[in-house]
Amino acid sequence: MNQLIRLLIIALAFVSCQEKSSKSDYIEQRVEEILSKMSLQEKVGQTSLRGTSSRVKGDLSEDLKNAVRNGEIGAFLNVMNPKYVDELQRIAVEESPNGIPLIFARDIIHGYKTIFPIPLGMAASWNAEVAETSARVSAIEAAESGIRWTFSPMLDIARDARWGRIAESPGEDPYLASVLATAFIKGYQGDSLNSENSMIACAKHFLAYGAAEGGRDYNTTIVNEELLRNVYLPPFKAAFDAGAQTVMSSFNDINGVPASGNKFILKKILRDEYNFDGFVVSDWNSVTEMIPHGYAKDDKHAAERAITAGLDMEMTSTSYEDYLLALMDEGKVTEEQLNDFVRNILRVKFRMGLFENPYREKVDASRWYAQSHLEAAKEAAVKSTVLLKNNKTLPLNKNQRIALIGPLADAPVDQLGTWTFDGDGNYSVTPKQAFAENKYKFVFAEGLKYSRDKSSAGFKKAIAAAEKSDVIVFIGGEEAILSGEAHSRADISLPGAQEQLIDALHKTGKPLVLVIMAGRPIALGNIMDKVDAIVMAWHPGTMAGPALYDILNGKAQPEGRLPVTWPKQGAQCPIYYNHPNTGRPASADSFVGINDIPVGAWQSSLGNNSHYLDLGFEPQFPFGYGLNYGEIEYEKTIVSSGKLRRNETIQVSCTLHNKGNYPITETVQLYIQDVVGDIVRPVKELKGFKKIRIAKGESVSAEFTISTKDLEYVDSSMNYVVEDGDFNVWIAPNSAEGIKASFELIE
Ligand code: BGC
């Protein structure tokens, strides 16, 4: 690079740095200015997030307006009438003592009006661009309603398919979750926080909520600090690095201390280590829920615990509003603590540009369900779909007569999934509609009215339809309400009489394609051998129909890969690929199944190790798994050198051949194992992935660069370390395959 250009780049970087720091100096000054004029009452007001139920649409009460007029509220959740948003904001800006604008929040989790696949589905795309676009579209659509704060992304690592909220999670892997976290934050917050159509994001739920015991929602979590730091924290760190402005404390207790009163996570990690300068909001009533937890004796004590822990804003419960000043009088909390909360909140309001432009974005024509948004939702649904099994049944061809069967083949609301208060089923395109629009020869018979339906009344018609067809496409799974918050299941197989119907359809002898729409992996043991192909569509959203139509007919290639290990049964959970080894690792060589144990066998382990006698040790499908239409062959993994010196890098590569009949975009995955560590290390960890397009008949080399940073982890002294020694490495199509190579890290 020529010297002049280099100097110019340095000068520009300097100017932009100066601009940023003078902007933040300006914001800090304004914050102090306002703070110095605020009454104590008003300061407490800023810490209050007033919730209204998503279903209440009644008139604004005078009491509520007066509360805003007096500066008693800092933000609102779920004000769904834009007229009310305008009116409340006008009162705050024009009539409250210091004219501090409100923030309006809503759970916009995977789309506002245009609904994208559920977050677990988005994670299955392994595609940051798709995730970012979904968040951008959400922000653009929500801006019309004045919503500038979303309680998303959910970044809870989830290793248990029984947990209903696995549907909202980015899956089980910290690396994939971190990539997605960055993408979601960029999408929601846009290029500039003070644009009228950017929403501030909220990284939630801080922390380890996904580790709820037994997958039962809200349950206690016991997670040692190494695990917190190596597994549960990285996606949050990525979100903060990407500029997330808010974070939500979770419902669960972590090692005995509820998150909303947990100084260790809210102060030590968040503020001292991560230097987070946005604000922390509680979850819905999670401050006063510390009472049933047994961590606070009453509301006042709960407020004291949360304030002392450093929680800035209370969602829906009113313990700060009711007791903060009394606690101050009693010397239990200080005005400086309150000032810090207000500073954090005002700083974000300034960054959002609310003081200059507090009002809702006015648009000439509504952008809800805009054509480009629907196309983006369709693309996301296509890219999230995972092909799990295929006995050469897919793709379909248009000459085949199809029997379209199942409770989710034409379920416009259920295909949207959990957390879709605003998505309108009338805009959904169902698979049945998509087949009809494409003038496909098909007969439709739902067979079951909804996923839990136990009645066999519709079987006869469904079987008759199957008998008249060449291929059966059964679209079943779970209704939207069976996953999401507080919707955990112990038995994660297909609910209702779906398995019986599949059995009856199988008996017709026709090829049978199972398409699953669900918020979690589904136990398939009873039907695995009765179906010829399995497609996991998650809850795909508004454009489920066109997306599935394209996938089933080979107009689009399945690119999705599992973001979670798929268990054989709920009883196998928690199950995850990146587990540590035991001293007696399970292996196929020594496994003796329950039916192979001789009657009266002598009391011994029979060579069995860490597994279930009746379920083995392998999952149904491994993390990272997904088939293509066609065949990709991986050669062995090659390392450029058997030794890696600190501060240097090595290249790892693998040649891939496309032996099938289609061009394919392959998700090539890089896994590493640290063989011996200060603490036991996972058997494998994802450290990178790439989407590589491979034309039919072509061979390409996939390459990754490994640096010592990729080998870092938190040891038993809570230090980030990279230890000398042996490492294994795989370039692979999923976490269970690939040919291992090795290298040694030396000084
Ligand atoms: C959920 C949060 C959500 C909040 C507000 C809670 O029940 O746990 O994820 O953001 O409600 O609706």
Tab-separated table of N, CA, C and O and ligand atoms in Angstrom, residues 77-78 107 151 165 168 204-205 209 218 248 251 283-284 315 419 485, ligand 1:
chain	number	residue	atom	x	y	z
A	77	LEU	N	-43.781	-1.695	28.311
A	77	LEU	CA	-43.754	-2.968	27.591
A	77	LEU	C	-45.167	-3.247	27.087
A	77	LEU	O	-46.130	-3.115	27.846
A	78	ASN	N	-45.279	-3.587	25.810
A	78	ASN	CA	-46.554	-4.028	25.226
A	78	ASN	C	-47.631	-2.955	25.096
A	78	ASN	O	-48.809	-3.250	25.273
A	107	ASP	N	-41.617	-8.051	22.937
A	107	ASP	CA	-40.867	-9.256	22.582
A	107	ASP	C	-41.015	-9.517	21.092
A	107	ASP	O	-42.010	-10.105	20.663
A	151	PHE	N	-36.867	-7.629	23.282
A	151	PHE	CA	-36.245	-8.547	24.240
A	151	PHE	C	-35.709	-9.761	23.487
A	151	PHE	O	-36.214	-10.876	23.599
A	165	ARG	N	-38.187	-23.825	26.068
A	165	ARG	CA	-37.550	-22.636	25.509
A	165	ARG	C	-36.345	-22.959	24.639
A	165	ARG	O	-35.697	-22.049	24.132
A	168	GLU	N	-36.498	-21.136	21.483
A	168	GLU	CA	-36.049	-19.742	21.376
A	168	GLU	C	-34.545	-19.613	21.410
A	168	GLU	O	-34.012	-18.510	21.358
A	204	LYS	N	-30.480	-11.972	26.383
A	204	LYS	CA	-31.159	-12.613	27.511
A	204	LYS	C	-30.968	-14.118	27.432
A	204	LYS	O	-30.665	-14.620	26.346
A	205	HIS	N	-31.131	-14.848	28.484
A	205	HIS	CA	-31.432	-14.426	29.847
A	205	HIS	C	-30.144	-14.649	30.614
A	205	HIS	O	-29.613	-15.757	30.607
A	209	TYR	N	-29.847	-19.807	32.121
A	209	TYR	CA	-31.267	-20.197	32.203
A	209	TYR	C	-31.500	-21.532	31.486
A	209	TYR	O	-32.320	-22.344	31.899
A	218	TYR	N	-37.742	-22.520	34.441
A	218	TYR	CA	-37.495	-21.671	35.613
A	218	TYR	C	-36.663	-22.369	36.688
A	218	TYR	O	-36.417	-21.819	37.753
A	248	MET	N	-30.954	-8.880	30.012
A	248	MET	CA	-32.040	-9.234	30.936
A	248	MET	C	-31.569	-10.297	31.920
A	248	MET	O	-31.015	-11.323	31.510
A	251	PHE	N	-34.706	-15.802	35.233
A	251	PHE	CA	-35.577	-16.232	36.330
A	251	PHE	C	-34.882	-17.180	37.312
A	251	PHE	O	-35.246	-17.247	38.473
A	283	ASP	N	-36.216	-9.798	34.405
A	283	ASP	CA	-37.266	-10.460	33.637
A	283	ASP	C	-38.596	-10.128	34.334
A	283	ASP	O	-38.632	-9.512	35.407
A	284	TRP	N	-39.678	-10.523	33.729
A	284	TRP	CA	-41.040	-10.208	34.194
A	284	TRP	C	-41.206	-10.644	35.661
A	284	TRP	O	-41.217	-11.854	35.942
A	315	MET	N	-38.747	-4.943	35.649
A	315	MET	CA	-39.849	-5.194	34.726
A	315	MET	C	-41.100	-5.638	35.476
A	315	MET	O	-41.077	-6.626	36.202
A	419	TRP	N	-43.966	-17.250	20.579
A	419	TRP	CA	-43.646	-15.814	20.599
A	419	TRP	C	-43.970	-15.117	19.283
A	419	TRP	O	-43.079	-14.534	18.650
A	485	GLU	N	-41.988	-20.689	26.386
A	485	GLU	CA	-41.889	-20.510	27.838
A	485	GLU	C	-42.913	-21.357	28.586
A	485	GLU	O	-44.097	-21.381	28.247
B	1	BGC	C1	-39.788	-14.013	29.484
B	1	BGC	C2	-38.890	-13.042	28.757
B	1	BGC	C3	-39.702	-11.972	28.104
B	1	BGC	C4	-40.531	-11.279	29.174
B	1	BGC	C5	-41.349	-10.107	28.665
B	1	BGC	C6	-40.800	-13.324	30.376
B	1	BGC	O1	-41.773	-14.203	30.819
B	1	BGC	O2	-38.991	-14.890	30.236
B	1	BGC	O3	-38.113	-13.739	27.825
B	1	BGC	O4	-38.871	-11.076	27.426
B	1	BGC	O5	-41.408	-12.230	29.721
B	1	BGC	O6	-42.424	-10.500	27.928
